[in-house]
Backbone as CSV, one residue per row, in Angstrom:
resi,resn,N_x,N_y,N_z,CA_x,CA_y,CA_z,C_x,C_y,C_z
1,MET,85.583,72.485,121.023,86.622,71.796,120.254,87.971,71.985,120.955
2,PRO,88.748,70.902,121.166,90.049,71.055,121.827,90.983,71.976,121.046
3,ASP,91.885,72.613,121.794,92.848,73.522,121.152,93.605,72.850,120.019
4,ALA,93.982,71.583,120.203,94.763,70.893,119.167,93.970,70.795,117.869
5,ASP,92.664,70.536,117.953,91.833,70.425,116.746,91.684,71.780,116.064
6,ILE,91.490,72.815,116.870,91.410,74.174,116.315,92.721,74.523,115.623
7,ALA,93.830,74.161,116.261,95.150,74.494,115.719,95.403,73.786,114.397
8,VAL,95.000,72.525,114.278,95.161,71.787,113.013,94.353,72.477,111.914
9,ARG,93.128,72.829,112.240,92.246,73.495,111.268,92.850,74.833,110.827
10,ALA,93.359,75.592,111.800,93.948,76.900,111.487,95.240,76.745,110.681
11,LEU,96.073,75.779,111.060,97.356,75.590,110.377,97.142,75.276,108.902
12,ARG,96.170,74.447,108.602,95.922,74.056,107.206,95.317,75.186,106.386
13,SER,94.771,76.182,107.079,94.212,77.351,106.386,95.147,78.559,106.455
14,LEU,96.388,78.327,106.880,97.320,79.442,107.100,97.999,79.872,105.800
15,ASP,98.014,81.177,105.549,98.924,81.776,104.569,100.130,82.247,105.376
16,LEU,101.163,81.415,105.417,102.351,81.703,106.225,103.106,82.838,105.545
17,THR,103.280,83.935,106.262,103.602,85.211,105.629,104.955,85.761,106.067
18,ASP,105.722,86.265,105.088,106.858,87.126,105.419,106.832,88.319,104.470
19,LEU,106.309,89.422,104.981,106.277,90.680,104.231,107.035,91.746,105.017
20,THR,108.100,91.294,105.678,108.951,92.239,106.408,109.848,92.968,105.423
21,GLU,110.229,94.185,105.792,111.096,94.993,104.906,112.483,94.380,104.786
22,THR,112.869,93.551,105.759,114.231,93.003,105.812,114.291,91.561,105.329
23,CYS,113.239,91.101,104.645,113.185,89.700,104.211,114.379,89.356,103.304
24,THR,114.899,88.146,103.478,116.059,87.675,102.708,115.750,86.329,102.060
25,ASP,116.633,85.908,101.155,116.503,84.576,100.564,116.481,83.507,101.650
26,GLN,117.339,83.677,102.646,117.424,82.691,103.732,116.108,82.637,104.528
27,ALA,115.506,83.802,104.742,114.226,83.843,105.460,113.139,83.128,104.657
28,ILE,113.164,83.288,103.350,112.189,82.613,102.483,112.394,81.099,102.530
29,ASP,113.647,80.650,102.503,113.922,79.206,102.591,113.368,78.638,103.895
30,ALA,113.565,79.385,104.995,113.062,78.936,106.300,111.529,78.919,106.316
31,LEU,110.921,79.934,105.706,109.458,80.024,105.632,108.898,78.819,104.877
32,CYS,109.498,78.501,103.739,109.012,77.387,102.919,109.188,76.057,103.643
33,LYS,110.269,75.931,104.401,110.483,74.701,105.178,109.379,74.534,106.222
34,LYS,109.055,75.632,106.907,107.946,75.602,107.880,106.627,75.229,107.184
35,ALA,106.429,75.795,106.008,105.166,75.577,105.284,104.919,74.103,104.993
36,LEU,106.010,73.355,104.834,105.917,71.941,104.468,105.905,71.005,105.674
37,ASP,105.860,71.552,106.886,105.855,70.721,108.085,104.748,69.659,107.980
38,PRO,105.067,68.402,108.297,104.076,67.330,108.140,102.812,67.515,108.967
39,ARG,102.857,68.360,110.004,101.639,68.618,110.772,100.675,69.492,109.987
40,GLY,101.138,70.124,108.950,100.302,70.915,108.057,99.898,70.060,106.873
41,PRO,100.319,70.385,105.671,101.038,71.613,105.359,100.109,72.817,105.423
42,VAL,100.690,74.019,105.393,99.862,75.222,105.348,99.237,75.354,103.956
43,ALA,98.291,76.274,103.821,97.624,76.471,102.533,98.541,77.150,101.523
44,ALA,99.284,78.166,101.999,100.107,78.963,101.084,101.189,79.680,101.869
45,VAL,102.207,80.123,101.147,103.102,81.144,101.684,102.730,82.453,101.002
46,CYS,102.909,83.552,101.706,102.637,84.872,101.138,103.916,85.696,101.258
47,VAL,104.471,86.058,100.092,105.804,86.660,100.049,105.806,87.868,99.107
48,TRP,106.848,88.688,99.236,107.037,89.795,98.299,107.225,89.240,96.879
49,PRO,106.852,90.004,95.844,106.979,89.505,94.469,108.381,89.024,94.095
50,GLN,109.407,89.675,94.626,110.773,89.289,94.228,111.178,87.922,94.771
51,PHE,110.370,87.356,95.666,110.699,86.038,96.230,109.807,84.920,95.681
52,VAL,108.966,85.239,94.710,108.055,84.218,94.170,108.835,83.076,93.519
53,LYS,109.824,83.411,92.686,110.588,82.357,91.994,111.294,81.443,92.980
54,ARG,111.913,82.029,94.003,112.630,81.216,94.987,111.657,80.304,95.750
55,SER,110.502,80.845,96.096,109.485,80.042,96.778,109.027,78.887,95.893
56,ARG,108.870,79.169,94.623,108.417,78.129,93.687,109.403,76.959,93.663
57,GLU,110.683,77.289,93.673,111.715,76.238,93.685,111.625,75.413,94.969
58,SER,111.488,76.104,96.101,111.467,75.421,97.402,110.235,74.541,97.577
59,LEU,109.120,74.950,96.970,107.844,74.265,97.207,107.440,73.344,96.066
60,LYS,108.338,73.166,95.113,108.034,72.368,93.915,107.515,70.982,94.315
61,GLY,106.417,70.582,93.696,105.868,69.250,93.960,104.966,69.167,95.176
62,SER,104.842,70.262,95.918,103.986,70.241,97.118,102.624,70.867,96.806
63,SER,101.714,70.768,97.769,100.378,71.367,97.605,100.359,72.826,98.044
64,VAL,101.473,73.315,98.615,101.497,74.676,99.159,101.520,75.693,98.013
65,ARG,100.577,76.613,98.066,100.462,77.607,97.003,101.327,78.829,97.323
66,ILE,101.617,79.598,96.289,102.443,80.798,96.462,101.580,82.020,96.215
67,ALA,101.422,82.820,97.271,100.685,84.084,97.175,101.690,85.227,97.207
68,THR,101.381,86.281,96.478,102.190,87.493,96.560,101.278,88.701,96.554
69,VAL,101.878,89.867,96.815,101.085,91.084,96.994,101.347,92.077,95.857
70,VAL,100.292,92.779,95.462,100.435,93.875,94.496,99.669,95.091,95.015
71,ASN,100.109,96.258,94.566,99.538,97.527,95.040,99.646,97.614,96.562
72,PHE,100.745,97.076,97.076,100.918,96.839,98.511,102.058,97.679,99.056
73,PRO,101.886,98.294,100.217,100.661,98.319,101.031,99.795,99.555,100.817
74,ALA,100.218,100.464,99.948,99.587,101.795,99.927,98.211,101.829,99.278
75,GLY,97.906,100.845,98.415,96.594,100.864,97.771,96.446,102.029,96.809
76,GLY,97.474,102.223,95.954,97.443,103.327,94.987,96.394,103.124,93.905
77,GLU,96.389,104.023,92.916,95.315,104.007,91.913,95.830,103.888,90.484
78,ASP,97.100,103.485,90.311,97.685,103.340,88.976,97.399,101.927,88.459
79,VAL,96.304,101.806,87.717,95.827,100.484,87.295,96.836,99.789,86.385
80,SER,97.419,100.531,85.440,98.318,99.875,84.472,99.570,99.350,85.164
81,ARG,100.093,100.088,86.140,101.281,99.615,86.858,100.962,98.362,87.662
82,VAL,99.811,98.361,88.302,99.425,97.205,89.107,99.172,95.988,88.208
83,ALA,98.578,96.226,87.046,98.373,95.122,86.093,99.713,94.548,85.638
84,ASP,100.681,95.420,85.358,102.022,94.953,84.960,102.668,94.137,86.078
85,ASP,102.560,94.629,87.303,103.134,93.919,88.456,102.472,92.550,88.632
86,THR,101.172,92.513,88.417,100.429,91.250,88.538,100.899,90.254,87.488
87,GLN,101.007,90.729,86.250,101.437,89.847,85.161,102.818,89.268,85.425
88,GLU,103.707,90.108,85.931,105.066,89.655,86.233,105.050,88.589,87.337
89,ALA,104.264,88.829,88.375,104.184,87.866,89.482,103.615,86.528,89.016
90,LEU,102.615,86.584,88.155,102.027,85.347,87.622,103.040,84.606,86.751
91,SER,103.786,85.351,85.954,104.818,84.747,85.110,105.904,84.080,85.951
92,ASP,106.182,84.652,87.114,107.193,84.088,88.021,106.702,82.837,88.742
93,GLY,105.382,82.601,88.699,104.845,81.383,89.303,103.891,81.574,90.456
94,ALA,103.424,82.795,90.689,102.459,83.005,91.776,101.131,82.320,91.441
95,ASN,100.554,81.670,92.447,99.234,81.046,92.290,98.115,81.944,92.788
96,GLU,98.483,82.910,93.644,97.473,83.759,94.274,98.000,85.187,94.330
97,ILE,97.128,86.123,94.019,97.471,87.548,94.053,96.652,88.227,95.136
98,ASP,97.347,88.826,96.105,96.687,89.602,97.162,96.809,91.081,96.792
99,LEU,95.723,91.637,96.307,95.671,93.003,95.763,95.081,93.967,96.788
100,VAL,95.778,95.052,97.069,95.211,96.093,97.934,94.270,96.962,97.095
101,ILE,93.015,97.022,97.517,92.037,97.874,96.836,92.446,99.342,97.060
102,PRO,92.161,100.235,96.119,92.440,101.663,96.373,91.481,102.199,97.447
103,TYR,91.873,101.997,98.689,90.923,102.255,99.783,90.685,103.746,100.002
104,ASP,91.659,104.586,99.627,91.404,106.030,99.702,90.295,106.434,98.735
105,ALA,90.285,105.801,97.560,89.220,106.074,96.588,87.859,105.670,97.168
106,VAL,87.822,104.541,97.844,86.569,104.104,98.479,86.132,105.112,99.534
107,ARG,87.103,105.589,100.326,86.770,106.550,101.397,86.189,107.849,100.840
108,ARG,86.691,108.274,99.684,86.175,109.545,99.146,84.990,109.334,98.203
109,GLY,84.536,108.086,98.084,83.333,107.809,97.303,83.584,107.547,95.836
110,ASP,84.864,107.441,95.419,85.180,107.145,94.020,85.231,105.626,93.846
111,LEU,84.048,105.032,93.850,83.968,103.576,93.812,84.407,103.028,92.462
112,ALA,84.236,103.825,91.399,84.617,103.364,90.061,86.115,103.057,89.973
113,ALA,86.941,103.848,90.665,88.393,103.618,90.647,88.731,102.272,91.281
114,ALA,88.019,101.936,92.350,88.247,100.650,93.015,87.780,99.494,92.140
115,VAL,86.621,99.654,91.530,86.088,98.608,90.648,87.037,98.365,89.480
116,GLU,87.514,99.441,88.879,88.412,99.323,87.720,89.676,98.546,88.082
117,MET,90.236,98.839,89.240,91.456,98.161,89.681,91.225,96.661,89.855
118,VAL,90.159,96.310,90.574,89.899,94.894,90.845,89.595,94.156,89.543
119,GLU,88.806,94.773,88.675,88.452,94.107,87.412,89.674,93.901,86.521
120,ALA,90.583,94.884,86.511,91.792,94.767,85.676,92.668,93.606,86.139
121,VAL,92.807,93.453,87.448,93.629,92.355,87.975,92.901,91.019,87.815
122,ARG,91.579,91.032,88.008,90.780,89.814,87.827,90.978,89.212,86.433
123,GLU,91.057,90.067,85.415,91.232,89.596,84.035,92.508,88.775,83.874
124,LEU,93.529,89.116,84.666,94.830,88.456,84.540,94.923,87.188,85.381
125,VAL,94.185,87.154,86.468,94.288,86.038,87.424,93.269,84.981,87.014
126,ASP,93.744,84.025,86.199,92.816,83.082,85.569,93.150,81.655,85.982
127,GLY,92.432,80.718,85.387,92.668,79.310,85.684,92.369,79.003,87.134
128,ASP,93.266,78.242,87.776,93.022,77.893,89.181,93.701,78.884,90.123
129,ARG,94.123,80.021,89.559,94.773,81.035,90.399,93.702,81.884,91.095
130,LEU,94.082,82.437,92.239,93.106,83.136,93.082,93.438,84.614,93.203
131,LEU,92.378,85.426,93.259,92.507,86.855,93.538,91.925,87.135,94.914
132,LYS,92.802,87.601,95.808,92.379,87.976,97.158,92.488,89.502,97.258
133,VAL,91.393,90.160,97.576,91.362,91.624,97.595,91.424,92.115,99.041
134,ILE,92.471,92.902,99.322,92.702,93.446,100.665,91.941,94.772,100.790
135,LEU,91.047,94.852,101.778,90.205,96.044,101.930,90.843,97.113,102.820
136,GLU,91.795,96.731,103.637,92.410,97.607,104.655,91.333,98.203,105.554
137,THR,90.647,97.292,106.243,89.471,97.673,107.038,89.812,98.618,108.187
138,GLY,91.049,98.528,108.713,91.443,99.423,109.799,91.537,100.872,109.368
139,GLU,91.719,101.102,108.065,91.738,102.464,107.522,90.340,102.896,107.051
140,LEU,89.542,101.959,106.578,88.169,102.308,106.176,87.323,102.678,107.399
141,LYS,87.532,101.932,108.486,86.923,102.193,109.812,85.400,102.066,109.846
142,ASP,84.706,102.856,109.037,83.243,102.915,109.067,82.651,101.581,108.588
143,PRO,81.772,100.960,109.389,81.166,99.689,108.969,80.516,99.756,107.583
144,LYS,79.898,100.883,107.265,79.248,101.005,105.947,80.293,100.976,104.825
145,LEU,81.446,101.631,105.064,82.515,101.605,104.061,83.089,100.201,103.907
146,ILE,83.228,99.492,105.015,83.738,98.119,104.951,82.765,97.243,104.157
147,GLU,81.486,97.440,104.389,80.473,96.685,103.644,80.530,97.037,102.156
148,THR,80.663,98.339,101.855,80.738,98.784,100.455,81.964,98.194,99.764
149,ALA,83.110,98.275,100.422,84.343,97.734,99.831,84.226,96.225,99.618
150,SER,83.604,95.540,100.562,83.389,94.091,100.425,82.548,93.795,99.195
151,ARG,81.467,94.538,99.051,80.545,94.305,97.935,81.218,94.601,96.593
152,ILE,81.972,95.700,96.532,82.693,96.061,95.308,83.647,94.931,94.904
153,ALA,84.433,94.477,95.877,85.431,93.444,95.589,84.769,92.159,95.117
154,ILE,83.702,91.764,95.792,82.992,90.533,95.421,82.401,90.671,94.020
155,ASP,81.723,91.774,93.755,81.078,91.968,92.455,82.090,92.060,91.314
156,ALA,83.300,92.559,91.624,84.326,92.712,90.588,85.149,91.438,90.382
157,GLY,84.844,90.389,91.155,85.451,89.098,90.864,86.437,88.546,91.871
158,ALA,86.481,89.096,93.082,87.401,88.560,94.094,87.039,87.114,94.433
159,ASP,88.072,86.289,94.611,87.868,84.933,95.127,87.855,84.937,96.654
160,PHE,88.584,85.888,97.234,88.624,86.089,98.676,88.568,87.584,98.934
161,ILE,88.029,87.967,100.083,88.250,89.320,100.583,89.049,89.201,101.884
162,LYS,90.020,90.102,102.004,91.022,90.020,103.073,90.966,91.312,103.871
163,THR,91.134,91.213,105.181,90.940,92.399,106.021,92.003,93.470,105.802
164,SER,93.289,93.062,105.787,94.326,94.067,106.039,95.672,93.690,105.438
165,THR,96.527,94.696,105.343,97.905,94.474,104.911,98.799,94.059,106.071
166,GLY,98.381,94.341,107.286,99.244,94.143,108.444,100.247,95.273,108.619
167,LYS,100.107,96.334,107.814,101.073,97.447,107.846,100.475,98.730,108.419
168,THR,99.248,98.660,108.913,98.590,99.845,109.476,98.338,99.600,110.965
169,PRO,98.026,100.645,111.729,97.868,100.469,113.180,96.808,99.439,113.564
170,VAL,95.720,99.361,112.799,94.661,98.380,113.084,94.629,97.362,111.953
171,SER,94.813,96.089,112.314,94.747,95.019,111.305,93.396,94.323,111.398
172,ALA,93.392,92.994,111.374,92.124,92.267,111.432,91.399,92.540,112.748
173,THR,90.092,92.689,112.656,89.240,92.743,113.850,88.032,91.837,113.604
174,PRO,87.495,91.229,114.665,86.290,90.411,114.492,85.120,91.220,113.928
175,GLU,85.048,92.496,114.306,83.941,93.340,113.820,83.984,93.461,112.294
176,ALA,85.174,93.723,111.752,85.312,93.840,110.295,85.043,92.497,109.627
177,ALA,85.577,91.426,110.201,85.384,90.097,109.622,83.902,89.732,109.563
178,GLU,83.164,90.117,110.585,81.724,89.809,110.607,80.996,90.537,109.476
179,ILE,81.325,91.805,109.270,80.722,92.570,108.157,81.055,91.901,106.824
180,MET,82.313,91.497,106.677,82.765,90.880,105.417,82.079,89.536,105.183
181,LEU,81.957,88.726,106.230,81.277,87.434,106.087,79.810,87.626,105.721
182,ASN,79.171,88.613,106.328,77.766,88.873,105.991,77.621,89.325,104.541
183,ALA,78.607,90.091,104.048,78.589,90.510,102.638,78.770,89.305,101.718
184,ILE,79.667,88.392,102.106,79.867,87.163,101.317,78.573,86.355,101.278
185,LYS,77.966,86.196,102.440,76.724,85.404,102.519,75.631,86.031,101.659
186,ALA,75.489,87.348,101.752,74.446,88.049,100.984,74.676,87.936,99.479
187,SER,75.936,87.834,99.076,76.248,87.779,97.641,75.847,86.450,97.007
188,GLY,75.832,85.402,97.832,75.542,84.074,97.294,76.668,83.501,96.452
189,LYS,77.816,84.164,96.450,78.938,83.720,95.617,79.945,82.922,96.459
190,PRO,80.708,82.040,95.804,81.682,81.214,96.533,82.964,81.983,96.819
191,VAL,82.849,82.990,97.661,83.979,83.868,97.989,84.456,83.543,99.396
192,GLY,85.777,83.592,99.601,86.354,83.281,100.902,86.719,84.518,101.695
193,LEU,87.109,84.291,102.955,87.534,85.357,103.864,88.966,85.094,104.314
194,LYS,89.772,86.170,104.348,91.128,86.062,104.902,91.357,87.166,105.919
195,PRO,91.195,86.874,107.217,91.655,87.822,108.228,93.178,87.792,108.279
196,SER,93.803,88.949,108.390,95.273,88.991,108.373,95.789,90.124,109.245
197,GLY,96.949,89.856,109.872,97.569,90.857,110.725,97.050,90.777,112.152
198,GLY,97.964,90.647,113.103,97.595,90.695,114.510,97.040,89.402,115.075
199,ILE,97.086,88.318,114.298,96.572,87.029,114.778,97.771,86.230,115.291
200,ARG,97.833,86.057,116.611,99.072,85.536,117.213,98.882,84.311,118.100
201,THR,97.654,83.983,118.452,97.414,82.861,119.375,96.337,81.946,118.809
202,VAL,96.239,80.756,119.411,95.174,79.825,119.016,93.813,80.473,119.274
203,ASP,93.688,81.194,120.374,92.415,81.872,120.681,92.073,82.908,119.613
204,ASP,93.092,83.637,119.139,92.852,84.605,118.050,92.287,83.886,116.823
205,ALA,92.921,82.785,116.439,92.469,82.033,115.263,91.046,81.509,115.474
206,LYS,90.781,81.042,116.703,89.459,80.475,117.015,88.346,81.509,116.858
207,ILE,88.628,82.749,117.203,87.620,83.810,117.059,87.107,83.864,115.617
208,TYR,88.035,83.811,114.663,87.646,83.947,113.256,87.028,82.664,112.713
209,LEU,87.525,81.514,113.151,86.902,80.251,112.753,85.474,80.166,113.301
210,ASP,85.285,80.580,114.546,83.940,80.553,115.151,82.985,81.494,114.417
211,LEU,83.476,82.670,114.061,82.652,83.615,113.296,82.202,83.003,111.973
212,ALA,83.160,82.375,111.283,82.843,81.754,109.990,81.819,80.626,110.174
213,ASP,82.006,79.816,111.218,81.064,78.718,111.472,79.670,79.255,111.762
214,ARG,79.618,80.343,112.528,78.314,80.895,112.923,77.580,81.517,111.743
215,ILE,78.300,82.272,110.919,77.640,83.018,109.846,77.462,82.172,108.582
216,MET,78.486,81.381,108.241,78.457,80.638,106.977,78.064,79.169,107.159
217,GLY,78.077,78.715,108.412,77.728,77.323,108.688,78.968,76.490,108.988
218,PRO,78.829,75.495,109.884,79.965,74.647,110.233,80.476,73.930,108.980
219,GLY,81.785,73.841,108.877,82.351,73.142,107.722,82.621,74.029,106.527
220,TRP,82.114,75.273,106.555,82.382,76.177,105.417,83.846,76.560,105.364
221,ALA,84.443,76.807,106.516,85.808,77.348,106.561,86.845,76.251,106.321
222,THR,87.194,76.079,105.058,88.279,75.188,104.662,89.289,76.056,103.905
223,PRO,90.473,75.521,103.560,91.437,76.358,102.833,90.908,76.930,101.508
224,ARG,89.847,76.368,100.982,89.260,76.904,99.738,88.466,78.185,99.982
225,THR,88.036,78.383,101.234,87.169,79.539,101.539,87.641,80.351,102.731
226,PHE,88.688,79.901,103.399,89.108,80.584,104.624,90.617,80.486,104.760
227,ARG,91.246,81.643,104.931,92.683,81.689,105.177,92.952,82.620,106.355
228,ILE,94.031,82.343,107.053,94.533,83.257,108.076,95.887,83.756,107.587
229,GLY,96.034,85.066,107.461,97.307,85.645,107.041,98.124,85.994,108.274
230,ALA,99.205,85.261,108.503,99.984,85.492,109.722,101.368,84.885,109.586
231,SER,102.291,85.416,110.342,103.594,84.777,110.502,103.753,84.312,111.933
232,SER,103.233,85.098,112.863,103.575,84.884,114.274,102.698,83.844,114.963
233,VAL,101.619,83.381,114.333,100.752,82.400,114.986,101.264,80.970,114.799
234,TYR,102.174,80.788,113.866,102.606,79.434,113.489,103.101,78.637,114.698
235,ASP,104.011,79.214,115.477,104.604,78.494,116.612,103.544,78.128,117.646
236,ALA,102.595,79.022,117.863,101.516,78.745,118.825,100.644,77.583,118.345
237,LEU,100.382,77.519,117.041,99.575,76.420,116.490,100.310,75.093,116.637
238,ILE,101.597,75.087,116.314,102.398,73.857,116.445,102.440,73.412,117.906
239,ALA,102.616,74.373,118.811,102.653,74.042,120.241,101.344,73.396,120.686
240,ALA,100.227,73.926,120.209,98.919,73.380,120.591,98.732,71.971,120.020
241,ILE,99.168,71.773,118.785,99.048,70.450,118.164,99.876,69.425,118.947
242,GLU,101.028,69.855,119.440,101.915,68.963,120.196,101.523,68.838,121.670
243,GLY,100.501,69.613,122.076,100.059,69.547,123.469,100.928,70.338,124.429
244,ARG,101.755,71.233,123.882,102.567,72.088,124.745,101.797,73.371,125.026
245,ALA,102.112,74.020,126.117,101.543,75.351,126.362,102.022,76.275,125.261
246,GLY,101.152,77.173,124.823,101.494,78.079,123.726,102.738,78.881,124.018
247,THR,103.639,78.906,123.062,104.836,79.730,123.236,104.494,81.161,122.872
248,ALA,105.225,82.085,123.405,104.981,83.500,123.086,105.243,83.724,121.608
249,ALA,104.297,84.386,120.961,104.417,84.613,119.525,105.383,85.755,119.243
250,THR,106.148,85.566,118.192,107.004,86.659,117.729,106.755,86.850,116.250
251,GLY,106.877,88.051,115.797,106.636,88.325,114.379,105.808,89.577,114.254
252,ALA,106.001,90.237,113.136,105.386,91.555,112.969,104.032,91.484,112.274
253,TYR,103.629,90.281,111.830,102.440,90.237,110.959,101.350,89.439,111.643
């Protein structure tokens, strides 16, 4: 498949992200403008909770969804606080909640704590809104733990499972994505995959699209089942669509 076709496919499945510590209203306005580019639009923007309302104003009337993060990035275990944060984000207009699973609990074998967290947030994320559960695979490390976390999230009601916060030394890897896709396939449920963090080139995006095509079948990876969480890949995708050589990616996510 030509780079331009891969780039179009990736752009439409992009969760265009700004989760930098220095994010401003102006940065959000610029992000939303990019999200609406006619070569896309992207699937969603992913922003801090305090920017959900501003994003909603900027994206009003468009198909671009608003994702925000809860229990992020530490993956704590205070269920009631995370439920409150989720409710507030939904009230502000978020369409999608990216929840960090309590991955330390998973590592120490306290699977019930992880299940409780996902189920509590699932109860709140209703209608056509989506729950994306971040496993933080770079911290889980062990393939068996990644498989366990995938299964827990799927069984507790995740609409998507997502690799990473982008805030740890290791973000998305093809190895983790393959384990997660196999868990999705084994579940038989209509759950999507979101690789996130460290995806900066068209080739990076192609790796994950190819994995999805191989494991789930060609045509499975659409914005309903596949997202790429990134900020820095956007310019490279646009360059490929325009037939320009890829520009050097910048961005922390």
